[in-house]
């Protein structure tokens, strides 16, 4: 009964009557209306708030104990706030509300979802900071918040979620520096922080992310040199550092990135010559260097 109440709160809090799929029947006492609403639901289930067990409502999946384990409401015209009650779904593993019009803050109660391994809320209108309480999500693997209106700094506590393999915070209004604590995320394969207002240097400690394949730091306000240590990230195939305020020369050590196919360094304040080691990267498909101050020869 508590679980049914929680998901019903989610429905009402996110303007369920105007969802694109699986919204409730206009008359919940009319079997004909309910049947019609069920037929219109294509999310592998029945319409929400129907008399059926909530585990059968479209977009919900339950486990063996009939506890909700996943919520898939991607691109379903959700609007309004994520209710704090969601934090009581203790068996929840996947929360996918991406590509909607959700607004307001990320509830700190989300930090109570100890089984959660995927939090997908990108392409919404979420505001406020990233809650530090999310450090409690020790099973979290995918954390996607790109294209929102989030502010504040990147919590250093995220470095304690050792299970993370994808961290995408691009296209927000995040400020401050890139936490050196992110070096602890040994399983991380994608770090996407593009299009924010991040400042300070690129931490050389990021070299410890030996599983990383994509490093996206473009369109920020980062300063200082490109760390030579980035040349130790052997699996890196995309390195996006364009449109910052980076200075110094391109490290020849980047020539060690033999899997690199995208290297974007345009619109910085880089000087010197382009290292021949970089020019010899055999898999490189995209190299952008304009808008710098390289030697003419």
PDB file of C-alpha atoms in Angstrom:
ATOM      1  CA  UNK A   1       0.000   0.000   0.000  1.00  0.00           C
ATOM      2  CA  UNK A   2       2.852   2.396   0.814  1.00  0.00           C
ATOM      3  CA  UNK A   3       4.529   1.668  -2.513  1.00  0.00           C
ATOM      4  CA  UNK A   4       1.286   2.319  -4.406  1.00  0.00           C
ATOM      5  CA  UNK A   5       0.952   5.628  -2.586  1.00  0.00           C
ATOM      6  CA  UNK A   6       4.533   6.644  -3.481  1.00  0.00           C
ATOM      7  CA  UNK A   7       4.190   6.011  -7.206  1.00  0.00           C
ATOM      8  CA  UNK A   8       0.783   7.726  -7.177  1.00  0.00           C
ATOM      9  CA  UNK A   9       2.482  10.761  -5.631  1.00  0.00           C
ATOM     10  CA  UNK A  10       5.044  10.608  -8.459  1.00  0.00           C
ATOM     11  CA  UNK A  11       2.167  10.644 -10.948  1.00  0.00           C
ATOM     12  CA  UNK A  12       0.411  13.643  -9.441  1.00  0.00           C
ATOM     13  CA  UNK A  13       3.653  15.557  -8.751  1.00  0.00           C
ATOM     14  CA  UNK A  14       4.718  15.314 -12.386  1.00  0.00           C
ATOM     15  CA  UNK A  15       1.434  16.315 -13.990  1.00  0.00           C
ATOM     16  CA  UNK A  16       0.481  12.750 -14.841  1.00  0.00           C
ATOM     17  CA  UNK A  17      -2.779  13.776 -16.461  1.00  0.00           C
ATOM     18  CA  UNK A  18      -0.770  15.359 -19.268  1.00  0.00           C
ATOM     19  CA  UNK A  19       1.762  12.582 -19.765  1.00  0.00           C
ATOM     20  CA  UNK A  20       2.312  11.438 -23.293  1.00  0.00           C
ATOM     21  CA  UNK A  21       1.810   7.765 -22.400  1.00  0.00           C
ATOM     22  CA  UNK A  22      -0.083   5.731 -19.813  1.00  0.00           C
ATOM     23  CA  UNK A  23      -1.864   8.541 -18.027  1.00  0.00           C
ATOM     24  CA  UNK A  24      -4.831   7.573 -15.915  1.00  0.00           C
ATOM     25  CA  UNK A  25      -8.331   7.070 -17.210  1.00  0.00           C
ATOM     26  CA  UNK A  26     -10.544  10.142 -17.041  1.00  0.00           C
ATOM     27  CA  UNK A  27     -12.988   8.198 -14.859  1.00  0.00           C
ATOM     28  CA  UNK A  28     -11.334   5.624 -12.599  1.00  0.00           C
ATOM     29  CA  UNK A  29     -14.731   4.150 -11.713  1.00  0.00           C
ATOM     30  CA  UNK A  30     -15.635   3.392 -15.319  1.00  0.00           C
ATOM     31  CA  UNK A  31     -14.306   0.027 -16.619  1.00  0.00           C
ATOM     32  CA  UNK A  32     -14.757   1.183 -20.215  1.00  0.00           C
ATOM     33  CA  UNK A  33     -12.648   4.310 -19.638  1.00  0.00           C
ATOM     34  CA  UNK A  34      -9.993   2.246 -17.853  1.00  0.00           C
ATOM     35  CA  UNK A  35      -9.877  -0.277 -20.693  1.00  0.00           C
ATOM     36  CA  UNK A  36      -9.513   2.534 -23.218  1.00  0.00           C
ATOM     37  CA  UNK A  37      -6.677   4.113 -21.224  1.00  0.00           C
ATOM     38  CA  UNK A  38      -4.962   0.730 -20.957  1.00  0.00           C
ATOM     39  CA  UNK A  39      -5.125   0.288 -24.727  1.00  0.00           C
ATOM     40  CA  UNK A  40      -3.468   3.674 -25.216  1.00  0.00           C
ATOM     41  CA  UNK A  41      -0.550   2.716 -22.951  1.00  0.00           C
ATOM     42  CA  UNK A  42       2.431   1.429 -24.937  1.00  0.00           C
ATOM     43  CA  UNK A  43       4.986   1.361 -22.117  1.00  0.00           C
ATOM     44  CA  UNK A  44       4.662  -2.385 -21.527  1.00  0.00           C
ATOM     45  CA  UNK A  45       1.882  -2.034 -19.001  1.00  0.00           C
ATOM     46  CA  UNK A  46      -1.482  -0.540 -18.180  1.00  0.00           C
ATOM     47  CA  UNK A  47      -2.540   3.010 -17.437  1.00  0.00           C
ATOM     48  CA  UNK A  48      -1.504   4.562 -14.135  1.00  0.00           C
ATOM     49  CA  UNK A  49      -3.855   4.612 -11.145  1.00  0.00           C
ATOM     50  CA  UNK A  50      -5.818   1.709 -12.652  1.00  0.00           C
ATOM     51  CA  UNK A  51      -7.135  -0.970 -10.249  1.00  0.00           C
ATOM     52  CA  UNK A  52      -4.363  -3.308 -11.402  1.00  0.00           C
ATOM     53  CA  UNK A  53      -1.348  -3.863  -9.200  1.00  0.00           C
ATOM     54  CA  UNK A  54       0.985  -0.876  -9.544  1.00  0.00           C
ATOM     55  CA  UNK A  55       3.694  -3.234 -10.767  1.00  0.00           C
ATOM     56  CA  UNK A  56       1.748  -3.380 -14.039  1.00  0.00           C
ATOM     57  CA  UNK A  57       1.499   0.374 -14.533  1.00  0.00           C
ATOM     58  CA  UNK A  58       3.315   1.449 -17.686  1.00  0.00           C
ATOM     59  CA  UNK A  59       6.991   2.180 -17.140  1.00  0.00           C
ATOM     60  CA  UNK A  60       7.224   0.367 -13.805  1.00  0.00           C
ATOM     61  CA  UNK A  61       8.979  -2.947 -13.262  1.00  0.00           C
ATOM     62  CA  UNK A  62       8.876  -4.934 -10.046  1.00  0.00           C
ATOM     63  CA  UNK A  63      11.050  -7.747  -8.727  1.00  0.00           C
ATOM     64  CA  UNK A  64      10.205 -11.055  -7.145  1.00  0.00           C
ATOM     65  CA  UNK A  65       8.967  -9.418  -3.959  1.00  0.00           C
ATOM     66  CA  UNK A  66       6.724  -7.059  -5.951  1.00  0.00           C
ATOM     67  CA  UNK A  67       8.875  -4.092  -5.023  1.00  0.00           C
ATOM     68  CA  UNK A  68       9.423  -1.455  -7.727  1.00  0.00           C
ATOM     69  CA  UNK A  69      12.903  -1.944  -9.190  1.00  0.00           C
ATOM     70  CA  UNK A  70      12.774   0.354 -12.207  1.00  0.00           C
ATOM     71  CA  UNK A  71      10.958   3.468 -13.369  1.00  0.00           C
ATOM     72  CA  UNK A  72      11.236   4.157 -17.106  1.00  0.00           C
ATOM     73  CA  UNK A  73       9.392   7.348 -18.034  1.00  0.00           C
ATOM     74  CA  UNK A  74      11.810   8.713 -20.615  1.00  0.00           C
ATOM     75  CA  UNK A  75      10.382  11.404 -22.911  1.00  0.00           C
ATOM     76  CA  UNK A  76       6.895  11.170 -21.452  1.00  0.00           C
ATOM     77  CA  UNK A  77       6.076  14.874 -20.875  1.00  0.00           C
ATOM     78  CA  UNK A  78       6.595  14.759 -17.120  1.00  0.00           C
ATOM     79  CA  UNK A  79       6.461  18.250 -15.601  1.00  0.00           C
ATOM     80  CA  UNK A  80       6.820  19.517 -12.065  1.00  0.00           C
ATOM     81  CA  UNK A  81       9.102  18.295  -9.304  1.00  0.00           C
ATOM     82  CA  UNK A  82      10.549  14.918  -8.423  1.00  0.00           C
ATOM     83  CA  UNK A  83       8.757  14.118  -5.146  1.00  0.00           C
ATOM     84  CA  UNK A  84      10.777  13.387  -2.039  1.00  0.00           C
ATOM     85  CA  UNK A  85       8.724  10.211  -1.538  1.00  0.00           C
ATOM     86  CA  UNK A  86      10.700   8.530  -4.334  1.00  0.00           C
ATOM     87  CA  UNK A  87      13.499   8.132  -1.798  1.00  0.00           C
ATOM     88  CA  UNK A  88      11.422   5.485  -0.019  1.00  0.00           C
ATOM     89  CA  UNK A  89      11.484   3.019  -2.932  1.00  0.00           C
ATOM     90  CA  UNK A  90      14.250   0.994  -1.333  1.00  0.00           C
ATOM     91  CA  UNK A  91      14.444  -1.633  -4.093  1.00  0.00           C
ATOM     92  CA  UNK A  92      14.716   0.912  -6.920  1.00  0.00           C
ATOM     93  CA  UNK A  93      17.627   0.199  -9.252  1.00  0.00           C
ATOM     94  CA  UNK A  94      16.818   2.351 -12.294  1.00  0.00           C
ATOM     95  CA  UNK A  95      15.246   5.798 -12.260  1.00  0.00           C
ATOM     96  CA  UNK A  96      14.891   7.091 -15.820  1.00  0.00           C
ATOM     97  CA  UNK A  97      13.019  10.370 -16.216  1.00  0.00           C
ATOM     98  CA  UNK A  98      15.240  11.858 -18.930  1.00  0.00           C
ATOM     99  CA  UNK A  99      13.956  14.134 -21.676  1.00  0.00           C
ATOM    100  CA  UNK A 100      11.023  15.648 -19.806  1.00  0.00           C
ATOM    101  CA  UNK A 101      10.263  19.053 -18.284  1.00  0.00           C
ATOM    102  CA  UNK A 102      10.963  18.284 -14.637  1.00  0.00           C
ATOM    103  CA  UNK A 103      11.918  21.310 -12.551  1.00  0.00           C
ATOM    104  CA  UNK A 104      13.014  22.140  -9.056  1.00  0.00           C
ATOM    105  CA  UNK A 105      15.834  20.512  -7.089  1.00  0.00           C
ATOM    106  CA  UNK A 106      17.004  16.919  -6.966  1.00  0.00           C
ATOM    107  CA  UNK A 107      15.572  15.680  -3.646  1.00  0.00           C
ATOM    108  CA  UNK A 108      18.220  14.851  -1.064  1.00  0.00           C
ATOM    109  CA  UNK A 109      16.102  11.783  -0.261  1.00  0.00           C
ATOM    110  CA  UNK A 110      17.352  10.198  -3.475  1.00  0.00           C
ATOM    111  CA  UNK A 111      20.452   9.452  -1.430  1.00  0.00           C
ATOM    112  CA  UNK A 112      18.428   6.806   0.419  1.00  0.00           C
ATOM    113  CA  UNK A 113      18.091   4.616  -2.684  1.00  0.00           C
ATOM    114  CA  UNK A 114      20.934   2.261  -1.771  1.00  0.00           C
ATOM    115  CA  UNK A 115      20.101  -0.209  -4.605  1.00  0.00           C
ATOM    116  CA  UNK A 116      20.108   2.467  -7.330  1.00  0.00           C
ATOM    117  CA  UNK A 117      22.585   1.896 -10.154  1.00  0.00           C
ATOM    118  CA  UNK A 118      21.161   4.247 -12.833  1.00  0.00           C
ATOM    119  CA  UNK A 119      19.932   7.797 -12.239  1.00  0.00           C
ATOM    120  CA  UNK A 120      18.943   9.335 -15.560  1.00  0.00           C
ATOM    121  CA  UNK A 121      17.463  12.826 -15.355  1.00  0.00           C
ATOM    122  CA  UNK A 122      19.169  14.541 -18.276  1.00  0.00           C
ATOM    123  CA  UNK A 123      17.367  16.986 -20.561  1.00  0.00           C
ATOM    124  CA  UNK A 124      15.074  18.502 -17.967  1.00  0.00           C
ATOM    125  CA  UNK A 125      14.830  21.851 -16.154  1.00  0.00           C
ATOM    126  CA  UNK A 126      16.257  20.799 -12.787  1.00  0.00           C
ATOM    127  CA  UNK A 127      17.772  23.542 -10.647  1.00  0.00           C
ATOM    128  CA  UNK A 128      19.830  23.887  -7.498  1.00  0.00           C
ATOM    129  CA  UNK A 129      22.951  21.972  -6.444  1.00  0.00           C
ATOM    130  CA  UNK A 130      23.841  18.312  -6.846  1.00  0.00           C
ATOM    131  CA  UNK A 131      23.035  16.882  -3.386  1.00  0.00           C
ATOM    132  CA  UNK A 132      26.007  15.624  -1.403  1.00  0.00           C
ATOM    133  CA  UNK A 133      23.703  12.954   0.049  1.00  0.00           C
ATOM    134  CA  UNK A 134      24.087  11.062  -3.210  1.00  0.00           C
ATOM    135  CA  UNK A 135      27.406   9.775  -1.854  1.00  0.00           C
ATOM    136  CA  UNK A 136      25.280   7.109  -0.162  1.00  0.00           C
ATOM    137  CA  UNK A 137      24.501   5.554  -3.548  1.00  0.00           C
ATOM    138  CA  UNK A 138      27.314   3.045  -3.392  1.00  0.00           C
ATOM    139  CA  UNK A 139      25.852   0.911  -6.226  1.00  0.00           C
ATOM    140  CA  UNK A 140      25.477   3.833  -8.656  1.00  0.00           C
ATOM    141  CA  UNK A 141      27.002   3.225 -12.094  1.00  0.00           C
ATOM    142  CA  UNK A 142      25.347   5.782 -14.393  1.00  0.00           C
ATOM    143  CA  UNK A 143      24.685   9.338 -13.221  1.00  0.00           C
ATOM    144  CA  UNK A 144      23.265  11.507 -15.999  1.00  0.00           C
ATOM    145  CA  UNK A 145      22.245  15.126 -15.388  1.00  0.00           C
ATOM    146  CA  UNK A 146      23.359  16.849 -18.582  1.00  0.00           C
ATOM    147  CA  UNK A 147      21.210  19.633 -20.066  1.00  0.00           C
ATOM    148  CA  UNK A 148      19.577  21.004 -16.939  1.00  0.00           C
ATOM    149  CA  UNK A 149      19.980  24.248 -14.988  1.00  0.00           C
ATOM    150  CA  UNK A 150      21.993  22.949 -12.052  1.00  0.00           C
ATOM    151  CA  UNK A 151      24.225  25.309 -10.092  1.00  0.00           C
ATOM    152  CA  UNK A 152      26.888  25.055  -7.413  1.00  0.00           C
ATOM    153  CA  UNK A 153      30.012  22.947  -7.440  1.00  0.00           C
ATOM    154  CA  UNK A 154      30.668  19.322  -8.282  1.00  0.00           C
ATOM    155  CA  UNK A 155      30.531  17.520  -4.917  1.00  0.00           C
ATOM    156  CA  UNK A 156      33.901  16.116  -3.902  1.00  0.00           C
ATOM    157  CA  UNK A 157      31.977  13.271  -2.255  1.00  0.00           C
ATOM    158  CA  UNK A 158      31.270  11.770  -5.682  1.00  0.00           C
ATOM    159  CA  UNK A 159      34.814  10.446  -5.569  1.00  0.00           C
ATOM    160  CA  UNK A 160      33.620   7.904  -3.015  1.00  0.00           C
ATOM    161  CA  UNK A 161      31.153   6.206  -5.392  1.00  0.00           C
ATOM    162  CA  UNK A 162      33.663   3.700  -6.738  1.00  0.00           C
ATOM    163  CA  UNK A 163      31.076   1.936  -8.929  1.00  0.00           C
ATOM    164  CA  UNK A 164      30.517   4.911 -11.254  1.00  0.00           C
ATOM    165  CA  UNK A 165      31.281   4.291 -14.917  1.00  0.00           C
ATOM    166  CA  UNK A 166      29.457   7.257 -16.472  1.00  0.00           C
ATOM    167  CA  UNK A 167      29.247  10.776 -15.054  1.00  0.00           C
ATOM    168  CA  UNK A 168      27.557  13.297 -17.349  1.00  0.00           C
ATOM    169  CA  UNK A 169      26.944  16.804 -15.989  1.00  0.00           C
ATOM    170  CA  UNK A 170      27.408  18.819 -19.190  1.00  0.00           C
ATOM    171  CA  UNK A 171      25.269  21.817 -20.202  1.00  0.00           C
ATOM    172  CA  UNK A 172      24.515  23.136 -16.725  1.00  0.00           C
ATOM    173  CA  UNK A 173      25.756  26.135 -14.740  1.00  0.00           C
ATOM    174  CA  UNK A 174      28.201  24.353 -12.460  1.00  0.00           C
ATOM    175  CA  UNK A 175      31.049  26.425 -11.046  1.00  0.00           C
ATOM    176  CA  UNK A 176      34.256  25.858  -9.115  1.00  0.00           C
ATOM    177  CA  UNK A 177      37.044  23.462  -9.922  1.00  0.00           C
ATOM    178  CA  UNK A 178      37.110  19.852 -11.067  1.00  0.00           C
ATOM    179  CA  UNK A 179      37.481  17.853  -7.840  1.00  0.00           C
ATOM    180  CA  UNK A 180      40.722  15.892  -7.615  1.00  0.00           C
ATOM    181  CA  UNK A 181      38.712  13.276  -5.698  1.00  0.00           C
ATOM    182  CA  UNK A 182      37.316  12.069  -9.020  1.00  0.00           C
ATOM    183  CA  UNK A 183      40.641  10.249  -9.436  1.00  0.00           C
ATOM    184  CA  UNK A 184      39.198   7.532  -7.184  1.00  0.00           C
ATOM    185  CA  UNK A 185      36.585   6.496  -9.769  1.00  0.00           C
ATOM    186  CA  UNK A 186      38.619   3.621 -11.201  1.00  0.00           C
ATOM    187  CA  UNK A 187      35.669   2.209 -13.174  1.00  0.00           C
ATOM    188  CA  UNK A 188      34.788   5.526 -14.834  1.00  0.00           C
ATOM    189  CA  UNK A 189      34.616   5.344 -18.626  1.00  0.00           C
ATOM    190  CA  UNK A 190      32.940   8.675 -19.424  1.00  0.00           C
ATOM    191  CA  UNK A 191      33.446  12.051 -17.745  1.00  0.00           C
ATOM    192  CA  UNK A 192      31.306  14.680 -19.451  1.00  0.00           C
ATOM    193  CA  UNK A 193      31.520  18.152 -17.916  1.00  0.00           C
ATOM    194  CA  UNK A 194      31.273  20.281 -21.069  1.00  0.00           C
ATOM    195  CA  UNK A 195      29.430  23.606 -21.236  1.00  0.00           C
ATOM    196  CA  UNK A 196      29.555  24.654 -17.608  1.00  0.00           C
ATOM    197  CA  UNK A 197      31.408  27.464 -15.843  1.00  0.00           C
ATOM    198  CA  UNK A 198      34.195  25.411 -14.319  1.00  0.00           C
ATOM    199  CA  UNK A 199      37.431  27.194 -13.439  1.00  0.00           C
ATOM    200  CA  UNK A 200      40.949  26.333 -12.342  1.00  0.00           C
ATOM    201  CA  UNK A 201      43.362  23.808 -13.802  1.00  0.00           C
ATOM    202  CA  UNK A 202      42.731  20.369 -15.229  1.00  0.00           C
ATOM    203  CA  UNK A 203      43.752  18.060 -12.356  1.00  0.00           C
ATOM    204  CA  UNK A 204      46.726  15.908 -13.378  1.00  0.00           C
ATOM    205  CA  UNK A 205      45.313  13.306 -10.977  1.00  0.00           C
ATOM    206  CA  UNK A 206      42.756  12.412 -13.641  1.00  0.00           C
ATOM    207  CA  UNK A 207      45.482  10.208 -15.130  1.00  0.00           C
ATOM    208  CA  UNK A 208      44.470   7.612 -12.547  1.00  0.00           C
ATOM    209  CA  UNK A 209      41.203   7.071 -14.427  1.00  0.00           C
ATOM    210  CA  UNK A 210      42.701   4.252 -16.451  1.00  0.00           C
ATOM    211  CA  UNK A 211      39.304   2.991 -17.685  1.00  0.00           C
ATOM    212  CA  UNK A 212      38.341   6.397 -19.065  1.00  0.00           C
ATOM    213  CA  UNK A 213      37.499   6.530 -22.769  1.00  0.00           C
ATOM    214  CA  UNK A 214      35.879   9.961 -23.033  1.00  0.00           C
ATOM    215  CA  UNK A 215      37.038  13.176 -21.315  1.00  0.00           C
ATOM    216  CA  UNK A 216      34.827  16.146 -22.188  1.00  0.00           C
ATOM    217  CA  UNK A 217      35.854  19.429 -20.565  1.00  0.00           C
ATOM    218  CA  UNK A 218      35.204  21.852 -23.441  1.00  0.00           C
ATOM    219  CA  UNK A 219      33.323  25.150 -23.140  1.00  0.00           C
ATOM    220  CA  UNK A 220      34.365  25.986 -19.585  1.00  0.00           C
ATOM    221  CA  UNK A 221      36.802  28.529 -18.132  1.00  0.00           C
ATOM    222  CA  UNK A 222      39.662  26.176 -17.319  1.00  0.00           C
ATOM    223  CA  UNK A 223      43.150  27.653 -17.069  1.00  0.00           C
ATOM    224  CA  UNK A 224      46.755  26.507 -16.904  1.00  0.00           C
ATOM    225  CA  UNK A 225      48.546  23.939 -19.029  1.00  0.00           C
ATOM    226  CA  UNK A 226      47.304  20.656 -20.405  1.00  0.00           C
ATOM    227  CA  UNK A 227      48.707  18.119 -17.909  1.00  0.00           C
ATOM    228  CA  UNK A 228      51.351  15.883 -19.432  1.00  0.00           C
ATOM    229  CA  UNK A 229      49.919  13.100 -17.265  1.00  0.00           C
ATOM    230  CA  UNK A 230      46.880  12.836 -19.553  1.00  0.00           C
ATOM    231  CA  UNK A 231      49.187  10.970 -21.909  1.00  0.00           C
ATOM    232  CA  UNK A 232      48.998   7.991 -19.528  1.00  0.00           C
ATOM    233  CA  UNK A 233      45.290   7.387 -20.159  1.00  0.00           C
ATOM    234  CA  UNK A 234      45.766   4.562 -22.628  1.00  0.00           C
ATOM    235  CA  UNK A 235      42.075   3.867 -23.370  1.00  0.00           C
ATOM    236  CA  UNK A 236      41.139   7.480 -24.101  1.00  0.00           C
ATOM    237  CA  UNK A 237      39.518   7.925 -27.503  1.00  0.00           C
ATOM    238  CA  UNK A 238      37.957  11.388 -27.087  1.00  0.00           C
ATOM    239  CA  UNK A 239      39.719  14.360 -25.515  1.00  0.00           C
ATOM    240  CA  UNK A 240      37.694  17.570 -25.688  1.00  0.00           C
ATOM    241  CA  UNK A 241      39.403  20.616 -24.185  1.00  0.00           C
ATOM    242  CA  UNK A 242      38.285  23.306 -26.641  1.00  0.00           C
ATOM    243  CA  UNK A 243      36.961  26.740 -25.710  1.00  0.00           C
ATOM    244  CA  UNK A 244      38.750  27.211 -22.400  1.00  0.00           C
ATOM    245  CA  UNK A 245      41.653  29.436 -21.377  1.00  0.00           C
ATOM    246  CA  UNK A 246      44.396  26.813 -21.435  1.00  0.00           C
ATOM    247  CA  UNK A 247      47.974  27.975 -21.873  1.00  0.00           C
ATOM    248  CA  UNK A 248      51.380  26.501 -22.647  1.00  0.00           C
ATOM    249  CA  UNK A 249      52.267  23.928 -25.261  1.00  0.00           C
ATOM    250  CA  UNK A 250      50.514  20.766 -26.369  1.00  0.00           C
ATOM    251  CA  UNK A 251      52.270  17.994 -24.416  1.00  0.00           C
ATOM    252  CA  UNK A 252      54.114  15.572 -26.633  1.00  0.00           C
ATOM    253  CA  UNK A 253      52.889  12.881 -24.236  1.00  0.00           C
ATOM    254  CA  UNK A 254      49.469  13.071 -25.890  1.00  0.00           C
ATOM    255  CA  UNK A 255      51.137  11.116 -28.665  1.00  0.00           C
ATOM    256  CA  UNK A 256      50.937   8.086 -26.349  1.00  0.00           C
ATOM    257  CA  UNK A 257      47.138   8.017 -26.692  1.00  0.00           C
ATOM    258  CA  UNK A 258      47.097   5.479 -29.481  1.00  0.00           C
ATOM    259  CA  UNK A 259      43.313   4.954 -29.290  1.00  0.00           C
ATOM    260  CA  UNK A 260      42.553   8.666 -29.646  1.00  0.00           C
ATOM    261  CA  UNK A 261      40.240   9.526 -32.532  1.00  0.00           C
ATOM    262  CA  UNK A 262      39.013  12.993 -31.426  1.00  0.00           C
ATOM    263  CA  UNK A 263      41.306  15.735 -30.117  1.00  0.00           C
ATOM    264  CA  UNK A 264      39.744  19.179 -29.879  1.00  0.00           C
ATOM    265  CA  UNK A 265      41.881  22.019 -28.547  1.00  0.00           C
ATOM    266  CA  UNK A 266      40.569  25.045 -30.448  1.00  0.00           C
ATOM    267  CA  UNK A 267      39.951  28.458 -28.917  1.00  0.00           C
ATOM    268  CA  UNK A 268      42.428  28.369 -26.072  1.00  0.00           C
ATOM    269  CA  UNK A 269      45.679  30.265 -25.528  1.00  0.00           C
ATOM    270  CA  UNK A 270      48.074  27.482 -26.488  1.00  0.00           C
ATOM    271  CA  UNK A 271      51.500  28.354 -27.874  1.00  0.00           C
ATOM    272  CA  UNK A 272      54.581  26.706 -29.292  1.00  0.00           C
ATOM    273  CA  UNK A 273      54.584  24.072 -31.989  1.00  0.00           C
ATOM    274  CA  UNK A 274      52.305  21.127 -32.630  1.00  0.00           C
ATOM    275  CA  UNK A 275      54.230  18.031 -31.470  1.00  0.00           C
ATOM    276  CA  UNK A 276      55.010  15.538 -34.197  1.00  0.00           C
ATOM    277  CA  UNK A 277      53.949  12.815 -31.768  1.00  0.00           C
ATOM    278  CA  UNK A 278      50.381  14.114 -31.962  1.00  0.00           C
ATOM    279  CA  UNK A 279      50.483  14.215 -35.732  1.00  0.00           C
ATOM    280  CA  UNK A 280      51.404  10.528 -35.767  1.00  0.00           C
ATOM    281  CA  UNK A 281      48.253   9.319 -33.990  1.00  0.00           C
ATOM    282  CA  UNK A 282      47.020   6.781 -36.531  1.00  0.00           C
ATOM    283  CA  UNK A 283      43.387   6.572 -35.377  1.00  0.00           C
ATOM    284  CA  UNK A 284      42.861  10.331 -35.147  1.00  0.00           C
ATOM    285  CA  UNK A 285      39.789  11.376 -37.134  1.00  0.00           C
ATOM    286  CA  UNK A 286      39.233  14.895 -35.781  1.00  0.00           C
ATOM    287  CA  UNK A 287      41.936  17.373 -34.770  1.00  0.00           C
ATOM    288  CA  UNK A 288      40.915  21.017 -34.184  1.00  0.00           C
ATOM    289  CA  UNK A 289      43.547  23.561 -33.221  1.00  0.00           C
ATOM    290  CA  UNK A 290      42.392  26.942 -34.549  1.00  0.00           C
ATOM    291  CA  UNK A 291      41.983  29.934 -32.269  1.00  0.00           C
ATOM    292  CA  UNK A 292      45.317  29.468 -30.493  1.00  0.00           C
ATOM    293  CA  UNK A 293      48.717  31.165 -30.794  1.00  0.00           C
ATOM    294  CA  UNK A 294      50.903  28.412 -32.226  1.00  0.00           C
ATOM    295  CA  UNK A 295      54.217  29.218 -33.912  1.00  0.00           C
ATOM    296  CA  UNK A 296      53.708  29.865 -37.604  1.00  0.00           C
ATOM    297  CA  UNK A 297      56.389  27.333 -38.557  1.00  0.00           C
TER     298      UNK A 297
END
